[in-house]
Coordinates of C-alpha atoms in Angstrom, one line a residue:
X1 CA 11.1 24.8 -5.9
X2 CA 10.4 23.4 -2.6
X3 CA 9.3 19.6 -2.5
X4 CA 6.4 18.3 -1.3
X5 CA 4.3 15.2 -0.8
X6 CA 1.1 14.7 0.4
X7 CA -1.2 12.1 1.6
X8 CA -4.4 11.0 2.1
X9 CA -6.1 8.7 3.5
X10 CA -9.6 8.4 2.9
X11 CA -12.7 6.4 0.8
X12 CA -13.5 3.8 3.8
X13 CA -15.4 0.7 2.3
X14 CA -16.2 -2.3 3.5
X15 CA -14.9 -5.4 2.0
X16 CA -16.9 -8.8 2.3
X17 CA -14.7 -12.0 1.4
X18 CA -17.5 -14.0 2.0
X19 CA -20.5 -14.5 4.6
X20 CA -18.8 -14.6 7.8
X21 CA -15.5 -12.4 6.9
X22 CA -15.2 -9.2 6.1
X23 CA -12.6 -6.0 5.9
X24 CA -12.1 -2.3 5.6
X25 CA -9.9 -1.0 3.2
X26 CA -9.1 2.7 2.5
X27 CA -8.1 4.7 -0.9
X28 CA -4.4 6.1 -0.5
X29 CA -3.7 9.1 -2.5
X30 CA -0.7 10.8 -3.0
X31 CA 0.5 14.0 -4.8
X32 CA 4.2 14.8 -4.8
X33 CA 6.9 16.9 -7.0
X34 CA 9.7 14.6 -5.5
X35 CA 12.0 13.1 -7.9
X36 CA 11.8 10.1 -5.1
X37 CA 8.3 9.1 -6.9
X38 CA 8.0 7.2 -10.5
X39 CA 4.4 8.9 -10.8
X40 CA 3.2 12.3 -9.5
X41 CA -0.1 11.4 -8.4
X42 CA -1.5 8.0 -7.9
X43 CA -4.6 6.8 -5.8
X44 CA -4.3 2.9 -4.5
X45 CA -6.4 1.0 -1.9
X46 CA -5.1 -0.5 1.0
X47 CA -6.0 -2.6 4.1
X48 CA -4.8 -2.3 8.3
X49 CA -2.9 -5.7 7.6
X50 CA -1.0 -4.5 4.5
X51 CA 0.0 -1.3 6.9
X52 CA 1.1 -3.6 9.2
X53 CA 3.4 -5.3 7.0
X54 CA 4.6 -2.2 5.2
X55 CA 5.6 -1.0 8.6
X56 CA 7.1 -4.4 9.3
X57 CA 9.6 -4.2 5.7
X58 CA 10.4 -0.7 6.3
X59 CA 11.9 -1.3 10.1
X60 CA 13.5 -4.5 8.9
X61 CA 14.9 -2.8 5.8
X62 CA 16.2 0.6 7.6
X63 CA 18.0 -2.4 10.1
X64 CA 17.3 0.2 12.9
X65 CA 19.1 3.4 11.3
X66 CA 15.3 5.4 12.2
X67 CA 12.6 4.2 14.5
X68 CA 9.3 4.4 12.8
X69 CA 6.2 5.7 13.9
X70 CA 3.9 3.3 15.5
X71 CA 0.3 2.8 13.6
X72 CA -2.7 3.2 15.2
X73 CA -3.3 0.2 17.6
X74 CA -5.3 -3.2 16.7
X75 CA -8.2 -3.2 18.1
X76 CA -10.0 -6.0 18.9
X77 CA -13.3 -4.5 18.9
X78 CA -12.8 -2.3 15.9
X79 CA -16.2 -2.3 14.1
X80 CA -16.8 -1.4 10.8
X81 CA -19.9 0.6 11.6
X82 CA -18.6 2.8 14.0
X83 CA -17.7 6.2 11.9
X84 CA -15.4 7.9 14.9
X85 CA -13.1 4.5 15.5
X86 CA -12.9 4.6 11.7
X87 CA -12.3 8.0 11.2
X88 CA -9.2 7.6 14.3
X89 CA -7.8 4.9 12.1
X90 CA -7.6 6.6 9.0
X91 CA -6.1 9.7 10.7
X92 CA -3.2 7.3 12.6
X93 CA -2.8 6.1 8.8
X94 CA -2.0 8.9 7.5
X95 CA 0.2 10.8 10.3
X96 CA 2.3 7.1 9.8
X97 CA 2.2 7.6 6.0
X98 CA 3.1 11.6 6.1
X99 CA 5.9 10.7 8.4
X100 CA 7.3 7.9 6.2
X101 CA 7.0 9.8 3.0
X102 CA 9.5 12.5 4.1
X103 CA 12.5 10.7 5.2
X104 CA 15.5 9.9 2.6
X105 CA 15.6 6.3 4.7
X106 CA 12.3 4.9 3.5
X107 CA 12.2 6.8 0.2
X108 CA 14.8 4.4 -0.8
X109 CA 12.8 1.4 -0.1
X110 CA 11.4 -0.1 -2.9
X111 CA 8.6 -1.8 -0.4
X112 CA 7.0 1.6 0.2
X113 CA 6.6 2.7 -3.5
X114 CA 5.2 -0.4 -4.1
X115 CA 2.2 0.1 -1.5
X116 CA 2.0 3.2 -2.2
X117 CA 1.9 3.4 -6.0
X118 CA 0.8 -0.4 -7.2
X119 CA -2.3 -2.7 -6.4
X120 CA -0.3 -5.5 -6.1
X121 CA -1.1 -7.8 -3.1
X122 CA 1.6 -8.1 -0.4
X123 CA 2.7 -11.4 -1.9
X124 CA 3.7 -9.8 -5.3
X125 CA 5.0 -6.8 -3.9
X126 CA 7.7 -8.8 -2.0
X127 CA 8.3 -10.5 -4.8
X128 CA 8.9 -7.5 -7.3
X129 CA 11.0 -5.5 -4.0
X130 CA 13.1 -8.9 -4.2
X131 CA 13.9 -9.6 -8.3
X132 CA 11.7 -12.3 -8.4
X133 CA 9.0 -10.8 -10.9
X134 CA 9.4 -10.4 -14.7
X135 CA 8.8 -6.7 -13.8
X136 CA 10.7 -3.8 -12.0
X137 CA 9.1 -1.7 -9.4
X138 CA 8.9 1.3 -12.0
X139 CA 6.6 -1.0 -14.4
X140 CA 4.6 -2.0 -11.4
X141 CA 4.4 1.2 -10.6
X142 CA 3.2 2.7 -13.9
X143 CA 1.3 -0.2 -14.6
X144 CA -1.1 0.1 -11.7
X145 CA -1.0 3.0 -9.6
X146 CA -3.0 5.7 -11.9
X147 CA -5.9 7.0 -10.9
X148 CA -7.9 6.2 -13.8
X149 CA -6.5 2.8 -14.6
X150 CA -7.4 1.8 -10.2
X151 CA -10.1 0.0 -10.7
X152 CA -8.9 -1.8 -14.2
X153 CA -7.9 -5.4 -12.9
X154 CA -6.9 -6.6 -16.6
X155 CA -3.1 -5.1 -16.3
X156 CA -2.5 -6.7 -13.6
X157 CA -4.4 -10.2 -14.5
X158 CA -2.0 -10.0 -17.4
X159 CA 1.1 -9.4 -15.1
X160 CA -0.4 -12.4 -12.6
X161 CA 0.0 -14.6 -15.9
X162 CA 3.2 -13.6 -16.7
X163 CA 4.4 -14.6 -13.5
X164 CA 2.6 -17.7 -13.5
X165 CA 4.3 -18.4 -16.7
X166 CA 7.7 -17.3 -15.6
X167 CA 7.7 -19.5 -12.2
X168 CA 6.2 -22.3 -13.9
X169 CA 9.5 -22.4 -16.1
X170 CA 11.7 -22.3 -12.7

């Protein structure tokens, strides 16, 4: 049988962190038959800046073996409101995400499961790529990045207090 994985980007929602600040994030959805994946099909939610770093692990990590696609450009003026800029953006996401997801290279980075297949924040996802969480990336991985369980925040409260735990006895 022939592999396949593929992507979506899509679900655009507006994300306010207070009165002055806010951000868009989007719902990343893959479905794959690729051994490469811990889980089939998951569904996660991303923002630009976590693309950003992604992109940023991945070059560092393939230490210039394959030069990644670019992302779609900053833009200074990006507004939230405007459904075409937003709609450009999501498609730049996901021509960077369908071209990652099919080389061998980046498969074997641990930092793109984890966006791809966890909720954890940038910060714990470094952390769990680099042994230094009580958890692998597969129990991140089943732990979060289901469909049903994506908006459940108590698994990974109860993983935040582990860690807590665990650094506090460092």
């Amino acid at each position: 049988m022939q592999e396949f994985t593929g992507v979506w980007v899509r679900d655009p929602r507006i994300q306010k962190e207070d009165f002055w600040h806010a951000y868009m994030d989007y719902e990343i959805c893959i479905h794959t038959n690729s051994l490469a994946f811990t889980k089939k099909s998951s569904c996660v939610r991303r923002r630009y800046s976590e693309f950003v770093w992604l992109r940023k692990k991945l070059q560092e990590n393939a230490q210039l073996i394959l030069q990644l696609p670019k992302l779609p450009p900053r833009n200074p003026f990006f507004s939230l409101n405007n459904a075409r800029l937003i709609g450009t953006r999501m498609q730049g996401l996901r021509t960077f995400l369908e071209v990652v997801v099919i080389s061998p290279v980046f498969l074997s980075d641990s930092c793109l499961h984890l966006f791809l297949q966890s909720q954890l924040s940038v910060k714990k996802m470094e952390a769990c790529a680099e042994g230094r969480s009580r958890y692998t990336v597969s129990e991140a991985v089943l732990s979060y990045g289901s469909g049903i369980k994506r908006f459940d925040s108590d698994s990974e409260e109860n993983l935040e207090e582990e860690d807590d735990i665990h650094n506090e006895s460092e």
